[in-house]
GROMACS .gro file of C-alpha atoms in nm:
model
  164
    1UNK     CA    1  14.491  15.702  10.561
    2UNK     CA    2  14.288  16.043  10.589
    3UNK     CA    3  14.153  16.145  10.278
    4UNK     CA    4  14.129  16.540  10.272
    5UNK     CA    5  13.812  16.682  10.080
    6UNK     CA    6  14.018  16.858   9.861
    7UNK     CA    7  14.134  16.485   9.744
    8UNK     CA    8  13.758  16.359   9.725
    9UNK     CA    9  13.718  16.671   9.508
   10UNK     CA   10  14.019  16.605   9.294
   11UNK     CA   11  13.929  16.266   9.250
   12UNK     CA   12  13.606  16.323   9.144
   13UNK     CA   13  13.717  16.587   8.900
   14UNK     CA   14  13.982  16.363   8.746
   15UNK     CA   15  13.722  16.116   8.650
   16UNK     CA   16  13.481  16.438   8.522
   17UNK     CA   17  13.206  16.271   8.701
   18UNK     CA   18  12.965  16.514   8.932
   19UNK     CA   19  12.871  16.490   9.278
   20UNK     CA   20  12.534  16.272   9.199
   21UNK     CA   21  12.717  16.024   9.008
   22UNK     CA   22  12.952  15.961   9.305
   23UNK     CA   23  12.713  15.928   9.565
   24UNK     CA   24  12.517  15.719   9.350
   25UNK     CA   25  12.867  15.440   9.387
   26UNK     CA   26  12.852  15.447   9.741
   27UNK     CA   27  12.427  15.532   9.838
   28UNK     CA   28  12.459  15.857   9.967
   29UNK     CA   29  12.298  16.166   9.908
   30UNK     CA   30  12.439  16.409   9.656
   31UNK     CA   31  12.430  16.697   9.968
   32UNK     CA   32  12.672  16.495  10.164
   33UNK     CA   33  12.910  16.453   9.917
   34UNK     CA   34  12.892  16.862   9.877
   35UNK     CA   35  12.960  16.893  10.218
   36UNK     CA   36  13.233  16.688  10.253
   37UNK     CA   37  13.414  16.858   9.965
   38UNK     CA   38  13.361  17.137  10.128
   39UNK     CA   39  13.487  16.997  10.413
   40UNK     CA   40  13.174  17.111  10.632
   41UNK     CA   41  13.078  16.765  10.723
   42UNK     CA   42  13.249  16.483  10.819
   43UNK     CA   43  13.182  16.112  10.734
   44UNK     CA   44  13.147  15.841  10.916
   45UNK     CA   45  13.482  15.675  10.839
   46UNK     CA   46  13.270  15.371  10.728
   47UNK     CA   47  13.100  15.634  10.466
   48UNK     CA   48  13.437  15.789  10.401
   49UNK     CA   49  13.611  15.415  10.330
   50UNK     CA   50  13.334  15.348  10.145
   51UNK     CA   51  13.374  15.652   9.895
   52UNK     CA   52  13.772  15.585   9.878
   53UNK     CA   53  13.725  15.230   9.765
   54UNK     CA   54  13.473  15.337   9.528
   55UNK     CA   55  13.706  15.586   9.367
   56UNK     CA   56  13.992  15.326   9.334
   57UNK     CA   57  13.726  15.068   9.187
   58UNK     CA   58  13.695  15.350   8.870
   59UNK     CA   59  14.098  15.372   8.855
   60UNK     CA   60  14.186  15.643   9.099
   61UNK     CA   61  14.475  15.618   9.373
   62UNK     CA   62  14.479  15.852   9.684
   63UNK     CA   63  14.839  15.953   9.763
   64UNK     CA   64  14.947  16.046  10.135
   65UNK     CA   65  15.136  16.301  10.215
   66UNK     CA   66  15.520  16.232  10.279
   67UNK     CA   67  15.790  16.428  10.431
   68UNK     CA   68  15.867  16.663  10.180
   69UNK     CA   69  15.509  16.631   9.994
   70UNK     CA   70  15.098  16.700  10.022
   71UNK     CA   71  14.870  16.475   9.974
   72UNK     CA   72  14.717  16.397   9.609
   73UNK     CA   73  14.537  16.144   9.355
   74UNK     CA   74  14.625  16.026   9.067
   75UNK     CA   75  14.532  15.785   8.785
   76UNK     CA   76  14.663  15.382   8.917
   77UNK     CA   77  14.702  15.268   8.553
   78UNK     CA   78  14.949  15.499   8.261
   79UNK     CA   79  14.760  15.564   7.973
   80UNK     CA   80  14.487  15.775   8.017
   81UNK     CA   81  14.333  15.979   7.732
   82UNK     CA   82  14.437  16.309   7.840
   83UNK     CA   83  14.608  16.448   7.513
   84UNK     CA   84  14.629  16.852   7.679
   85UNK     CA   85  14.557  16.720   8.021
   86UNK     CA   86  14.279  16.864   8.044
   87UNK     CA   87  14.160  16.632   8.320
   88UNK     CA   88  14.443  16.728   8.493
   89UNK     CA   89  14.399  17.127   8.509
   90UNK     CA   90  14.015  17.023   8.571
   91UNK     CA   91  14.141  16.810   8.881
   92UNK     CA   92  14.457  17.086   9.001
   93UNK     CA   93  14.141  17.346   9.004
   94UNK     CA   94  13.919  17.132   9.244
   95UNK     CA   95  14.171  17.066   9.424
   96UNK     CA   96  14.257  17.424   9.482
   97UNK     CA   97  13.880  17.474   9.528
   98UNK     CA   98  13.902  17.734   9.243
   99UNK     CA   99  13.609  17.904   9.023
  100UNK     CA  100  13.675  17.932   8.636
  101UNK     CA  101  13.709  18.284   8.752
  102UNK     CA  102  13.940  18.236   9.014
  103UNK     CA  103  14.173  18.076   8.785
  104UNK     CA  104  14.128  18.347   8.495
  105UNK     CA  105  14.280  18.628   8.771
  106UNK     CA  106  14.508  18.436   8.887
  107UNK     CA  107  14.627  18.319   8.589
  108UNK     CA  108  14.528  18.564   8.320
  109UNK     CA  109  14.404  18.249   8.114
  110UNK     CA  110  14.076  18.316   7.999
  111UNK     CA  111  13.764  18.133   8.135
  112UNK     CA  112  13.614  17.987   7.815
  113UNK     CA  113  13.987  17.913   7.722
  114UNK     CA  114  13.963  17.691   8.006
  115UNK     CA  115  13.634  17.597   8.041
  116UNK     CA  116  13.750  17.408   7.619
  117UNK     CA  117  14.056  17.294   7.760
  118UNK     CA  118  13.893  17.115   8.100
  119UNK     CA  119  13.641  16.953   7.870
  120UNK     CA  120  13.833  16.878   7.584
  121UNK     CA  121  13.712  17.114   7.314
  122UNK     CA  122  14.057  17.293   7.215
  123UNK     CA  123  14.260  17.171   6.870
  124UNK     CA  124  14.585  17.289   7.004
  125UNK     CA  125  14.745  17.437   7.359
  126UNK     CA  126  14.993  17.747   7.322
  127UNK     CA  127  15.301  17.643   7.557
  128UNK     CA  128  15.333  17.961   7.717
  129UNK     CA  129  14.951  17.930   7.814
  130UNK     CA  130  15.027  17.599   7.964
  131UNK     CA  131  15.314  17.775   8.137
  132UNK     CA  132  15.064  18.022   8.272
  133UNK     CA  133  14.831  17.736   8.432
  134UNK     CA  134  15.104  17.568   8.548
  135UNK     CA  135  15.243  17.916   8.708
  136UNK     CA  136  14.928  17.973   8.844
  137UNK     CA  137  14.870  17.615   8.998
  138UNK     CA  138  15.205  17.626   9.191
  139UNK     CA  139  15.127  17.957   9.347
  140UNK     CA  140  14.836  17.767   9.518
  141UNK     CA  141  15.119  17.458   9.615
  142UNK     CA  142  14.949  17.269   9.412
  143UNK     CA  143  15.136  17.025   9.137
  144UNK     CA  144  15.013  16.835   8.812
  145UNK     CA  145  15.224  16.488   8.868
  146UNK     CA  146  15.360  16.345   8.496
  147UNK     CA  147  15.251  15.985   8.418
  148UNK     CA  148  15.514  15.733   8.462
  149UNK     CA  149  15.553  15.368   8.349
  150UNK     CA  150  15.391  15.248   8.661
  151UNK     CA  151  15.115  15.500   8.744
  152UNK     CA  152  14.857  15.703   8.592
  153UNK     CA  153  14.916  16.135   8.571
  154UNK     CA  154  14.737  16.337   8.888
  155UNK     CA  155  14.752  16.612   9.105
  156UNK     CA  156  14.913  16.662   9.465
  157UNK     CA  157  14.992  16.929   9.680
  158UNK     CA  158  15.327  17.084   9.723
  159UNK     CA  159  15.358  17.104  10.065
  160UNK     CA  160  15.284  16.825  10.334
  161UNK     CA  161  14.982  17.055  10.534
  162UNK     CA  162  14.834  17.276  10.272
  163UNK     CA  163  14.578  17.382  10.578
  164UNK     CA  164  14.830  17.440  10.837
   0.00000   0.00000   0.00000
């Protein structure tokens, strides 16, 4: 399966680890993984296997695109500690490639609002906030993906090429 970089970045984000620490799993150099994200540099597909299978050793499952859907990640176990999925906007916005700024205009969410919510320092989360977010992430084709019985919560695109 190819991996698109914005699934190495939303990967990455859902576990709220940064570039060093993933290159650090896999022994390469914290540029490379910057430039794959990007997606200015492509891995050897030994390199990029590598990185996959060291994202689904810490819990995370890389979902192909189908027919109807993009491509995403998402948690392989329920039960994450996510209590105003924060991980989840954090992950949506990498995958959209999206500055705290970026989302703020688009959204009309504040930054810092955000920048609490991503890294768990909020109390409570106003619904028609979340409805902003949300509002803001599907105007990108981008979807946050509810936790079932079976699988963890995530993030996927909306549409089967979000490039195309």
């Amino acid at each position: 399966m190819r991996i698109l970089a914005s699934q190495f970045r939303a990967a990455r984000a859902l576990l709220g680890k940064d570039q060093e620490d993933v290159a650090a799993w896999v022994g390469l150099d914290r540029r490379e993984v910057s430039r794959l994200e990007a997606a200015k540099y492509k891995l050897f597909s030994s390199d990029a296997e590598d990185l996959q299978k060291a994202f689904e050793k810490n819990g995370i499952e890389f979902l192909p695109a189908t027919g109807a859907q993009g491509a995403g990640v998402r948690w392989f176990k329920p039960g994450q500690k996510d209590r105003f999925r924060g991980a989840q906007f954090r992950a949506a916005r990498a995958m959209a490639n999206q500055s705290m700024r970026d989302l703020q205009t688009l959204s009309d969410v504040n930054r810092n609002f955000v920048t609490r919510l991503e890294t768990g320092q909020i109390g409570g989360l106003n619904l028609e906030t979340l409805k902003k977010l949300e509002q803001a992430f599907a105007s990108l084709n981008i979807e946050l993906t509810a936790e079932s019985e079976s699988w963890g919560a995530g993030v996927r695109w909306t549409v089967p090429d979000p490039f195309g």
